[in-house]
Short mmCIF file of C-alpha atoms in Angstrom, two decimals:
data_model
loop_
_atom_site.label_atom_id
_atom_site.label_comp_id
_atom_site.label_asym_id
_atom_site.label_seq_id
_atom_site.Cartn_x
_atom_site.Cartn_y
_atom_site.Cartn_z
CA MET A 22 66.86 87.83 130.91
CA SER A 23 66.42 86.40 127.42
CA THR A 24 69.07 84.23 125.79
CA MET A 25 70.56 85.47 122.56
CA ASN A 26 70.75 83.26 119.47
CA PRO A 27 74.16 84.04 117.94
CA GLU A 28 74.84 83.73 114.21
CA TYR A 29 77.76 81.38 114.89
CA ASP A 30 78.49 78.15 116.75
CA TYR A 31 82.01 79.12 117.87
CA LEU A 32 83.65 82.50 118.38
CA PHE A 33 87.40 83.04 118.09
CA LYS A 34 89.21 86.33 118.62
CA LEU A 35 92.54 86.84 116.91
CA LEU A 36 95.17 89.34 118.02
CA LEU A 37 98.00 90.27 115.65
CA ILE A 38 101.01 91.92 117.24
CA GLY A 39 104.40 92.81 115.81
CA ASP A 40 106.74 95.52 114.65
CA SER A 41 105.40 98.39 112.56
CA GLY A 42 105.43 98.02 108.80
CA VAL A 43 105.53 94.21 108.68
CA GLY A 44 102.06 93.64 107.15
CA LYS A 45 99.69 92.89 110.04
CA SER A 46 96.90 95.04 108.59
CA CYS A 47 97.42 93.61 105.09
CA LEU A 48 97.22 90.09 106.50
CA LEU A 49 94.02 91.00 108.34
CA LEU A 50 92.48 92.52 105.18
CA MET A 51 93.36 89.42 103.14
CA PHE A 52 91.75 87.15 105.73
CA ALA A 53 88.63 89.22 106.40
CA ASP A 54 87.87 90.91 103.06
CA ASP A 55 89.93 89.02 100.43
CA THR A 56 91.47 92.31 99.31
CA TYR A 57 95.07 93.41 98.85
CA THR A 58 96.60 96.80 98.23
CA GLU A 59 100.28 97.57 97.77
CA SER A 60 100.00 101.16 99.01
CA TYR A 61 98.72 101.02 102.55
CA ILE A 62 98.63 103.83 105.13
CA SER A 63 100.06 102.83 108.52
CA THR A 64 97.44 101.90 111.10
CA ILE A 65 97.49 104.06 114.21
CA GLY A 66 95.81 102.42 117.19
CA ALA A 67 93.74 99.32 116.48
CA ASP A 68 91.87 97.83 113.54
CA PHE A 69 88.93 95.42 113.85
CA LYS A 70 87.44 93.04 111.27
CA ILE A 71 84.76 90.34 111.41
CA ARG A 72 84.56 87.18 109.31
CA THR A 73 82.19 84.21 109.52
CA ILE A 74 83.39 80.90 108.10
CA GLU A 75 81.18 77.91 107.28
CA LEU A 76 83.05 74.67 107.92
CA VAL A 77 81.26 71.30 107.69
CA GLY A 78 77.93 72.88 108.63
CA ILE A 79 79.36 74.80 111.59
CA SER A 80 79.56 78.60 111.68
CA ILE A 81 82.84 79.89 113.06
#
């Protein structure tokens, strides 16, 4: 079995939970894509985003 060389040094998974209509998806979009929209359609099910951050030469 070959070892994989990931594009990051550390991997964190974030789970946002809360009541409907409080802004979880908007918060996720701001963090992952740096975008904001005032008219947002309610998310049904789950939403996934990926973001890589460079911090002091380390990929997170």
